[in-house]
Amino acid sequence: MDLMNYIDGNFQAHTGEQWLDVVEPATGKQFARVPLSSPSDVDSAILAARKAQSEWGGLSHSERAGWLDIIADELESRYEDIASLESRDTGKPISLARAVDANRSVANFRFFAEMIRTHRGEVFEMADADNFVTYRPVGVGALITPWNLPLYLLSWKVAPAIGMGNTVVCKPSEMTPMTANLLMEVIDKVGLPPGVVNLVHGDGGGAGSCLVSHSDVDLVSFTGGTSTGAKVAASAAPHFKKISLELGGKNSSIVFADCDLNKTIEGVGRAAFLNQGQICLCGSRILVQDSIYDEFVEGFIDSVESLKIGDPSEDSTQLGALISSGHLKKVKEYVSIAKDEGGHFLTGGDDMEIQSSLSRDLEGGYWMAPTVIGGLSPDSRCSTEEIFGPVVTVHRFKTEEEAIEIANGTRYGLAGSVWTEDLEKGIRVAEGIRTGMVWVNTWLHRDLRTPFGGVGDSGVGREGGRWSLGFFSETLNVCVKR
Ligand code: NDP
């Protein structure tokens, strides 16, 4: 299957001759091709978005919210397509693609439809005047998304961006373009005005960087790795674009002796290995209070070893393949680094067993056993750098203060979780961590009204709920003297 760009309401061939292969992570085989778009393709998409912006921005909030609901309905009718394409494109288990990716992509459009429909300006009264604050579109937005949660993250940006009256050009990861293409099919089918949503495929260094540095783009919403985020910020800066950067993470799961052990083992395991550990929020450093360390580790390893790895299309699969051979290599390099740093494997670290238990079709896929490493210092590279795979480190701590100090010992600050029956302590510890989001006795429990984002190397700005509406708009204050 050869994909096409979607520009000005049409699926269009790109101007060059170059293509990139789209590879199925579970088999290592090519199953589609994506255009390697040129700067002139990017220009056409931005031009289309610019042309459409003033009319689209002139619609009322409730008219635009109506469009978001129409898109949500049509997306929902393709729920099973979303799940199967996402599972095939990313290597994630089909059950996860249904429960997380397909559900949330529809929910994002519905949620922002409702928020935008009820969104109002503000009034600040003075003794002799009134201030009216209104929210206006920013203009043309560049939306750049990564490969781990392709449509989930794209819909999280498209819905509030167009809902607030902007028009957009999307650039999904070249590795996982299938559901972005599906969203364009949906948008085409429902007849959204041409130019409101455009999509250019291609690589980050080519189409991506051309898009974010373009002088006619007014805002950039980027989700991806920290080093790419730094490049994106640098190229957006000379034009003073509005920018939001959702970047990497190295999050701690802090387990206190007074936790509910069974629930904690389950929750910490989910935080460690969901989507093969390829979620920015994953808890990849597990800090365990000394007095229950051995008991926790024993139960945790049992539970990790019971995870079913294999064919992502099977309902019972819990762990799928990693995204690419390059990424698998990077993750395995960290496993070697862990050995050099003095770590020992509590489980995993060697994929031989998985390879031999896979069917022949899957032998060329990018598989790795979930790996738990003990014996490392909390300031080791494996414990402080983002690995973004099924590899976690376990560390001991004695006191609350020590747990907080270890949790704060990375340059990242995206998320974290605290596990304790003492909720006051849970909140106290959460507040001590330099991060954007902390869960107590749960993980990835999301209310879409809440702010999402991180500090330090995890990014700049917040999206989610009213924070998304704020980011995707410019405020105007009109002060009227009575
Ligand atoms: P990358 O940073 O490699 O890529 C992200 C996106 O940026 C892709 O679409 C990529 O295109 C594009 N891109 C690459 N270079 C440039 C450039 N110079 N200018 C503009 N765009 C560019 O991240 P990954 O796709 O590898 O995703 C994994 C990372 O994303 C992890 O670090 C993870 O933590 C982070 N992430 C953060 C989240 C958050 O909300 N904080 C959520 C999910 C992931 P292409 O792939 O086609 O080259």
Coordinates of C-alpha atoms and ligand atoms in Angstrom, one line a residue:
M1 CA 0.0 0.0 0.0
D2 CA 1.4 3.4 -1.0
L3 CA 0.2 6.3 1.2
M4 CA -0.4 9.8 0.0
N5 CA -0.3 13.3 1.5
Y6 CA -3.6 15.0 2.2
I7 CA -3.6 18.6 1.2
D8 CA -6.4 21.1 0.6
G9 CA -9.1 18.4 0.9
N10 CA -7.4 16.0 -1.6
F11 CA -5.2 12.9 -1.3
Q12 CA -2.2 14.0 -3.4
A13 CA 0.9 12.4 -4.8
H14 CA 4.1 13.9 -3.4
T15 CA 6.3 15.9 -5.8
G16 CA 9.5 13.7 -5.5
E17 CA 10.2 10.1 -6.4
Q18 CA 11.4 9.0 -2.9
W19 CA 9.6 6.6 -0.6
L20 CA 10.2 5.1 2.8
D21 CA 9.2 1.6 3.7
V22 CA 6.7 1.1 6.5
V23 CA 7.7 -2.1 8.4
E24 CA 5.6 -4.3 10.6
P25 CA 7.6 -4.6 13.9
A26 CA 6.3 -8.1 14.7
T27 CA 7.6 -9.6 11.4
G28 CA 10.3 -7.2 10.2
K29 CA 8.5 -7.2 6.9
Q30 CA 7.6 -4.1 4.8
F31 CA 3.8 -3.7 4.4
A32 CA 3.4 -0.2 3.0
R33 CA 5.3 2.8 1.7
V34 CA 5.2 6.4 2.8
P35 CA 6.1 9.4 0.6
L36 CA 9.3 11.2 1.5
S37 CA 7.8 14.6 1.0
S38 CA 9.8 17.6 -0.3
P39 CA 9.8 21.2 0.9
S40 CA 7.4 22.1 -1.9
D41 CA 4.9 19.5 -0.5
V42 CA 5.2 21.1 2.9
D43 CA 4.8 24.6 1.3
S44 CA 1.6 23.4 -0.5
A45 CA 0.1 22.1 2.8
I46 CA 0.9 25.3 4.7
L47 CA -0.5 27.4 1.9
A48 CA -3.8 25.3 2.0
A49 CA -3.9 25.7 5.8
R50 CA -3.4 29.5 5.5
K51 CA -6.0 29.9 2.8
A52 CA -8.6 28.0 4.9
Q53 CA -7.8 29.7 8.2
S54 CA -9.8 32.9 8.2
E55 CA -13.1 31.3 7.2
W56 CA -12.6 28.3 9.6
G57 CA -11.5 30.7 12.4
G58 CA -14.7 32.7 11.8
L59 CA -17.0 29.9 12.7
S60 CA -18.6 29.9 16.1
H61 CA -17.3 27.6 18.8
S62 CA -20.4 25.5 18.6
E63 CA -20.1 25.1 14.8
R64 CA -16.5 23.8 15.2
A65 CA -17.5 21.6 18.1
G66 CA -20.2 20.1 15.9
W67 CA -17.5 19.2 13.4
L68 CA -15.4 17.5 16.1
D69 CA -18.4 15.4 17.1
I70 CA -19.0 14.4 13.4
I71 CA -15.3 13.3 13.2
A72 CA -15.6 11.4 16.5
D73 CA -18.7 9.5 15.2
E74 CA -17.0 8.5 12.0
L75 CA -13.8 7.5 13.8
E76 CA -15.9 5.4 16.1
S77 CA -17.4 3.5 13.2
R78 CA -13.8 2.6 12.3
Y79 CA -12.8 1.5 15.8
E80 CA -11.7 -2.0 14.8
D81 CA -9.7 -0.6 11.8
I82 CA -7.9 1.8 14.1
A83 CA -7.0 -1.0 16.5
S84 CA -5.8 -3.4 13.9
L85 CA -3.8 -0.8 12.0
E86 CA -2.2 0.6 15.1
S87 CA -1.3 -2.9 16.3
R88 CA 0.3 -3.8 13.0
D89 CA 2.1 -0.5 12.6
T90 CA 3.6 -0.3 16.1
G91 CA 3.8 -4.0 17.2
K92 CA 1.6 -3.4 20.2
P93 CA -1.0 -6.0 21.4
I94 CA -4.4 -5.7 19.8
S95 CA -6.1 -5.6 23.2
L96 CA -4.0 -2.5 24.1
A97 CA -4.7 -0.9 20.7
R98 CA -8.4 -1.3 21.3
A99 CA -8.5 -0.2 24.9
V100 CA -6.1 2.7 24.7
D101 CA -5.4 3.8 21.1
A102 CA -8.9 3.3 19.5
N103 CA -10.8 4.4 22.5
R104 CA -8.8 7.5 23.3
S105 CA -8.7 8.7 19.7
V106 CA -12.5 8.9 19.6
A107 CA -12.7 10.2 23.2
N108 CA -10.2 13.1 22.4
F109 CA -12.5 14.4 19.7
R110 CA -15.7 14.1 21.8
F111 CA -14.0 15.6 24.9
F112 CA -12.7 18.7 23.1
A113 CA -16.0 19.1 21.3
E114 CA -17.7 19.4 24.6
M115 CA -15.0 21.7 26.1
I116 CA -15.1 24.0 23.2
R117 CA -18.8 24.2 23.0
T118 CA -19.0 25.4 26.6
H119 CA -15.8 27.5 26.6
R120 CA -16.4 31.2 27.3
G121 CA -14.3 34.3 27.5
E122 CA -13.8 36.0 30.9
V123 CA -14.9 39.4 32.3
F124 CA -12.9 41.3 34.9
E125 CA -14.8 44.3 36.4
M126 CA -13.1 47.4 37.6
A127 CA -14.7 50.3 39.4
D128 CA -15.0 52.3 36.2
A129 CA -14.4 49.8 33.4
D130 CA -14.9 46.2 32.2
N131 CA -12.3 43.9 30.8
F132 CA -13.4 41.3 28.2
V133 CA -11.0 38.5 27.6
T134 CA -11.6 36.5 24.4
Y135 CA -9.8 33.6 22.9
R136 CA -8.9 33.8 19.2
P137 CA -7.2 31.3 16.8
V138 CA -3.4 31.5 16.6
G139 CA -3.3 30.7 12.9
V140 CA -1.6 27.8 11.2
G141 CA -0.3 25.0 13.5
A142 CA 2.4 22.3 12.9
L143 CA 1.5 19.1 14.7
I144 CA 4.4 16.6 15.0
T145 CA 3.8 13.2 16.7
P146 CA 5.9 10.2 17.6
W147 CA 5.4 6.5 16.9
N148 CA 4.4 5.0 20.2
L149 CA 0.8 6.2 20.4
P150 CA 0.2 7.5 16.9
L151 CA -3.5 8.4 16.6
Y152 CA -4.0 8.8 20.3
L153 CA -1.4 11.7 20.3
L154 CA -2.4 13.1 16.9
S155 CA -6.1 13.3 17.9
W156 CA -5.0 14.9 21.2
K157 CA -3.5 17.8 19.1
V158 CA -5.8 18.0 16.1
A159 CA -9.1 18.2 18.1
P160 CA -8.2 21.2 20.3
A161 CA -6.2 22.9 17.5
I162 CA -9.0 23.0 15.0
G163 CA -11.6 23.3 17.7
M164 CA -10.1 26.7 18.6
G165 CA -10.2 27.9 15.0
N166 CA -6.7 27.1 13.8
T167 CA -5.9 25.1 10.7
V168 CA -3.2 22.5 10.8
V169 CA -0.5 20.6 9.0
C170 CA 0.3 17.2 10.6
K171 CA 3.5 15.3 10.3
P172 CA 3.2 11.8 11.9
S173 CA 6.2 9.6 12.5
E174 CA 7.5 8.0 9.3
M175 CA 7.5 4.7 11.1
T176 CA 3.7 4.7 12.0
P177 CA 1.7 6.6 9.4
M178 CA -1.2 4.3 9.0
T179 CA -3.8 5.7 11.4
A180 CA -2.9 9.3 10.5
N181 CA -3.9 8.2 7.0
L182 CA -7.1 6.7 8.4
L183 CA -7.9 10.0 10.2
M184 CA -7.5 11.8 6.8
E185 CA -9.9 9.3 5.2
V186 CA -12.4 10.1 8.0
I187 CA -11.9 13.9 7.6
D188 CA -12.3 13.5 3.8
K189 CA -15.5 11.4 4.2
V190 CA -17.2 13.7 6.6
G191 CA -16.4 16.7 4.3
L192 CA -14.5 18.9 6.7
P193 CA -13.7 22.2 4.7
P194 CA -10.6 21.7 2.6
G195 CA -7.4 23.0 4.1
V196 CA -8.5 22.8 7.7
V197 CA -6.5 19.6 8.3
N198 CA -3.6 18.7 6.1
L199 CA -1.0 16.0 6.3
V200 CA 2.5 15.6 4.9
H201 CA 4.3 12.3 5.3
G202 CA 8.1 12.1 5.5
D203 CA 11.1 12.0 7.7
G204 CA 11.7 14.3 10.6
G205 CA 14.9 15.8 9.3
G206 CA 13.2 16.6 6.0
A207 CA 9.5 17.3 6.0
G208 CA 9.4 17.7 9.8
S209 CA 12.1 20.3 10.2
C210 CA 10.9 22.2 7.1
L211 CA 7.4 22.4 8.6
V212 CA 8.5 23.7 12.1
S213 CA 10.9 26.2 10.7
H214 CA 8.5 27.6 8.0
S215 CA 7.9 31.3 8.4
D216 CA 4.1 30.9 7.8
V217 CA 3.6 28.5 10.6
D218 CA 2.4 30.2 13.8
L219 CA 2.5 27.5 16.4
V220 CA 4.2 24.2 16.9
S221 CA 2.9 21.4 19.0
F222 CA 5.6 18.7 19.2
T223 CA 5.7 15.3 21.0
G224 CA 8.8 13.3 20.7
G225 CA 12.3 12.8 22.1
T226 CA 14.2 15.4 24.1
S227 CA 17.1 15.9 21.6
T228 CA 14.6 16.3 18.7
G229 CA 12.6 18.7 20.9
A230 CA 15.7 20.9 21.3
K231 CA 16.2 21.1 17.5
V232 CA 12.5 21.9 17.1
A233 CA 12.6 24.7 19.7
A234 CA 15.7 26.2 18.1
S235 CA 14.1 26.3 14.6
A236 CA 10.8 27.7 15.9
A237 CA 12.5 30.4 18.0
P238 CA 13.6 33.0 15.4
H239 CA 9.9 33.4 14.4
F240 CA 8.7 33.5 18.0
K241 CA 6.2 30.7 17.3
K242 CA 4.0 29.5 20.1
I243 CA 5.5 26.2 21.1
S244 CA 4.6 23.2 23.2
L245 CA 7.1 20.4 23.8
E246 CA 6.1 17.1 25.2
L247 CA 9.3 15.2 25.5
G248 CA 10.9 12.2 27.1
G249 CA 10.7 10.8 30.7
K250 CA 12.5 8.7 33.2
N251 CA 9.8 8.2 35.8
S252 CA 10.0 6.7 39.3
S253 CA 7.6 4.3 40.8
I254 CA 8.1 4.7 44.6
V255 CA 6.9 1.7 46.6
F256 CA 6.5 2.1 50.4
A257 CA 6.5 -0.7 52.9
D258 CA 2.9 0.1 53.8
C259 CA 1.5 -0.4 50.3
D260 CA -1.0 -3.0 49.3
L261 CA 1.6 -5.4 47.9
N262 CA -0.5 -7.3 45.4
K263 CA -2.1 -4.2 43.9
T264 CA 1.3 -2.5 43.8
I265 CA 3.0 -5.3 42.0
E266 CA 0.3 -5.2 39.4
G267 CA 0.3 -1.5 39.0
V268 CA 4.1 -1.1 39.0
G269 CA 4.3 -3.9 36.4
R270 CA 1.8 -2.2 34.2
A271 CA 3.6 1.1 34.5
A272 CA 6.9 -0.6 33.7
F273 CA 5.9 -2.7 30.6
L274 CA 2.7 -1.3 29.0
N275 CA 3.4 -0.9 25.3
Q276 CA 6.7 -2.7 25.8
G277 CA 7.8 0.2 28.0
Q278 CA 7.5 2.6 25.1
I279 CA 5.3 5.2 26.8
C280 CA 6.8 8.5 28.0
L281 CA 5.0 8.0 31.3
C282 CA 6.3 4.5 32.0
G283 CA 7.8 4.0 35.4
S284 CA 11.2 2.6 34.5
R285 CA 13.0 3.2 37.9
I286 CA 11.4 1.3 40.7
L287 CA 12.3 2.5 44.1
V288 CA 11.4 0.0 46.9
Q289 CA 11.6 0.6 50.7
D290 CA 14.3 -1.5 52.2
S291 CA 12.1 -3.6 54.5
I292 CA 9.9 -5.1 51.7
Y293 CA 12.5 -5.1 49.0
D294 CA 13.0 -8.8 48.8
E295 CA 9.3 -9.6 49.1
F296 CA 8.4 -7.1 46.5
V297 CA 11.1 -8.2 44.0
E298 CA 10.1 -11.8 44.3
G299 CA 6.4 -11.1 43.6
F300 CA 7.3 -8.6 40.9
I301 CA 9.6 -11.0 39.0
D302 CA 6.9 -13.7 39.2
S303 CA 4.4 -11.4 37.6
V304 CA 6.8 -10.1 34.9
E305 CA 7.7 -13.7 34.0
S306 CA 4.1 -14.6 33.5
L307 CA 3.5 -11.9 30.9
K308 CA 2.5 -13.4 27.5
I309 CA 4.8 -12.1 24.7
G310 CA 4.1 -12.8 21.1
D311 CA 1.8 -12.2 18.2
P312 CA 0.3 -8.8 18.6
S313 CA -2.9 -9.8 16.8
E314 CA -3.8 -12.4 19.4
D315 CA -6.2 -11.2 22.0
S316 CA -4.3 -12.9 24.9
T317 CA -0.9 -11.2 24.1
Q318 CA 0.3 -8.8 26.7
L319 CA 3.7 -7.8 25.3
G320 CA 4.4 -7.2 21.6
A321 CA 7.4 -6.2 19.5
L322 CA 9.6 -3.1 19.8
I323 CA 9.1 -0.5 17.1
S324 CA 12.2 -1.0 14.9
S325 CA 15.5 -2.8 14.6
G326 CA 17.3 0.5 15.3
H327 CA 15.3 1.0 18.5
L328 CA 15.8 -2.6 19.6
K329 CA 19.5 -2.1 19.1
K330 CA 19.5 1.0 21.2
V331 CA 17.6 -0.7 24.0
K332 CA 19.9 -3.7 24.0
E333 CA 22.9 -1.3 24.2
Y334 CA 21.5 -0.1 27.5
V335 CA 21.4 -3.8 28.7
S336 CA 25.1 -4.0 27.9
I337 CA 25.7 -0.7 29.6
A338 CA 23.9 -2.1 32.7
K339 CA 26.3 -5.1 32.8
D340 CA 29.3 -2.7 32.6
E341 CA 27.8 -0.6 35.3
G342 CA 27.6 -3.6 37.7
G343 CA 23.9 -4.5 37.3
H344 CA 22.6 -8.0 37.5
F345 CA 19.5 -9.3 35.7
L346 CA 16.6 -10.3 38.0
T347 CA 14.9 -11.5 34.8
G348 CA 15.3 -11.0 31.1
G349 CA 18.3 -9.4 29.5
D350 CA 18.5 -12.2 26.9
D351 CA 16.0 -12.7 24.1
M352 CA 16.9 -16.2 23.0
E353 CA 14.0 -17.8 24.8
I354 CA 11.5 -15.5 23.2
Q355 CA 12.8 -16.0 19.7
S356 CA 12.6 -19.8 19.9
S357 CA 9.0 -19.7 21.2
L358 CA 7.7 -17.5 18.4
S359 CA 6.1 -18.8 15.2
R360 CA 8.2 -18.7 12.0
D361 CA 6.3 -15.6 10.7
L362 CA 7.5 -13.6 13.7
E363 CA 11.1 -14.6 13.7
G364 CA 12.2 -11.5 11.9
G365 CA 10.4 -9.2 14.4
Y366 CA 12.0 -6.9 17.0
W367 CA 11.5 -8.9 20.2
M368 CA 12.9 -8.5 23.6
A369 CA 12.1 -10.1 27.0
P370 CA 11.0 -7.8 29.7
T371 CA 14.1 -7.1 31.7
V372 CA 14.5 -6.1 35.4
I373 CA 17.9 -5.0 36.6
G374 CA 19.1 -4.9 40.2
G375 CA 22.3 -3.8 41.8
L376 CA 22.7 -0.5 39.9
S377 CA 23.4 2.8 41.5
P378 CA 20.5 5.3 41.2
D379 CA 22.8 7.7 39.4
S380 CA 23.9 5.1 36.8
R381 CA 23.2 5.7 33.2
C382 CA 20.6 3.0 33.0
S383 CA 18.7 4.5 35.9
T384 CA 18.8 8.1 34.7
E385 CA 18.6 8.0 30.9
E386 CA 15.5 7.3 29.0
I387 CA 15.7 3.7 27.5
F388 CA 12.1 3.7 26.2
G389 CA 11.8 -0.1 26.1
P390 CA 11.0 -3.1 28.3
V391 CA 13.9 -2.5 30.7
V392 CA 13.5 -1.3 34.3
T393 CA 15.9 -0.8 37.2
V394 CA 15.1 -1.6 40.9
H395 CA 16.6 0.4 43.8
R396 CA 16.4 0.4 47.6
F397 CA 15.6 3.3 49.8
K398 CA 15.1 3.8 53.5
T399 CA 13.3 7.0 54.1
E400 CA 10.8 9.3 52.3
E401 CA 13.5 11.9 51.9
E402 CA 15.8 9.4 50.3
A403 CA 13.1 8.3 47.9
I404 CA 12.4 11.9 46.8
E405 CA 16.1 12.5 46.3
I406 CA 16.5 9.5 44.1
A407 CA 13.4 10.3 42.1
N408 CA 14.7 13.8 41.5
G409 CA 18.1 12.5 40.4
T410 CA 17.4 12.7 36.6
R411 CA 17.2 15.6 34.2
Y412 CA 13.7 14.5 33.3
G413 CA 10.5 15.5 35.1
L414 CA 7.5 14.1 33.4
A415 CA 5.6 11.7 35.7
G416 CA 5.9 9.3 38.6
S417 CA 3.8 7.1 40.9
V418 CA 3.8 6.6 44.7
W419 CA 2.4 3.4 46.3
T420 CA 1.3 3.6 49.9
E421 CA -1.8 3.1 52.1
D422 CA -0.9 6.4 53.8
L423 CA -2.5 8.9 51.4
E424 CA -1.1 11.9 53.3
K425 CA 2.4 10.5 52.8
G426 CA 1.5 9.8 49.1
I427 CA 0.6 13.4 48.5
R428 CA 3.5 14.7 50.5
V429 CA 6.0 12.6 48.5
A430 CA 4.2 13.5 45.2
E431 CA 4.7 17.2 46.0
G432 CA 8.4 16.6 46.7
I433 CA 9.0 15.3 43.2
R434 CA 10.2 17.7 40.5
T435 CA 7.8 16.6 37.8
G436 CA 4.6 17.4 35.9
M437 CA 2.3 14.5 37.0
V438 CA 2.2 12.0 39.9
W439 CA -0.2 9.2 40.5
V440 CA -0.8 7.8 44.0
N441 CA -1.7 4.1 44.1
T442 CA -2.5 4.1 40.3
W443 CA -0.8 4.9 37.0
L444 CA -2.0 6.3 33.7
H445 CA -5.3 7.1 35.2
R446 CA -6.2 10.1 33.0
D447 CA -8.8 12.7 33.4
L448 CA -8.7 14.7 30.1
R449 CA -9.5 17.9 32.0
T450 CA -6.1 17.9 33.8
P451 CA -2.8 19.4 32.7
F452 CA -0.4 17.1 30.9
G453 CA 3.3 17.9 30.5
G454 CA 6.6 18.0 32.2
V455 CA 9.6 20.0 33.4
G456 CA 13.3 20.0 32.7
D457 CA 14.2 17.6 29.8
S458 CA 10.6 16.5 29.7
G459 CA 9.5 19.6 28.0
V460 CA 7.9 23.0 28.1
G461 CA 4.2 23.9 28.5
R462 CA 1.1 21.9 29.3
E463 CA -1.6 20.5 27.1
G464 CA -4.9 18.8 28.2
G465 CA -8.3 20.4 29.1
R466 CA -8.2 24.1 29.3
W467 CA -4.4 24.1 29.0
S468 CA -4.8 22.9 25.4
L469 CA -7.5 25.5 24.7
G470 CA -5.1 28.1 26.1
F471 CA -2.1 26.9 24.0
F472 CA -4.1 26.7 20.8
S473 CA -5.4 30.2 21.1
E474 CA -4.3 33.8 21.6
T475 CA -6.1 35.9 24.2
L476 CA -7.3 39.4 23.6
N477 CA -8.2 41.7 26.4
V478 CA -10.5 44.6 25.6
C479 CA -10.9 47.2 28.4
V480 CA -14.0 49.3 28.1
K481 CA -14.3 52.5 30.2
R482 CA -17.8 53.1 31.5
Ligands
NDP1 P1 11.5 11.6 17.8 O1 11.9 12.8 18.5 O2 12.5 10.8 17.0 O3 10.4 11.9 16.7 C1 9.2 12.6 17.0 C2 8.6 13.2 15.8 O4 9.4 14.3 15.3 C3 8.5 12.3 14.6 O5 7.4 12.6 13.8 C4 9.8 12.6 13.8 O6 9.7 12.2 12.5 C5 9.8 14.1 14.0 N1 11.1 14.7 13.8 C6 12.4 14.2 13.9 N2 13.3 15.1 13.7 C7 12.7 16.3 13.5 C8 13.1 17.6 13.2 N3 14.4 18.0 13.1 N4 12.1 18.6 13.1 C9 10.8 18.3 13.2 N5 10.4 17.0 13.4 C10 11.3 16.1 13.6 O7 10.7 10.7 18.8 P2 10.2 9.2 18.6 O8 9.3 9.2 17.4 O9 11.4 8.3 18.6 O10 9.3 9.0 19.9 C11 9.8 8.6 21.1 C12 10.0 9.8 22.0 O11 8.9 10.5 22.2 C13 10.5 9.3 23.4 O12 11.5 10.1 23.9 C14 9.2 9.6 24.2 O13 9.5 9.8 25.6 C15 8.7 10.8 23.6 N6 7.2 10.9 23.9 C16 6.8 11.9 24.7 C17 5.5 12.0 25.1 C18 5.1 13.1 26.0 O14 3.9 13.4 26.0 N7 5.9 13.8 26.8 C19 4.5 11.1 24.6 C20 5.0 10.1 23.7 C21 6.4 10.0 23.4 P3 10.2 10.8 11.9 O15 9.9 9.8 13.0 O16 9.4 10.6 10.7 O17 11.7 11.0 11.7

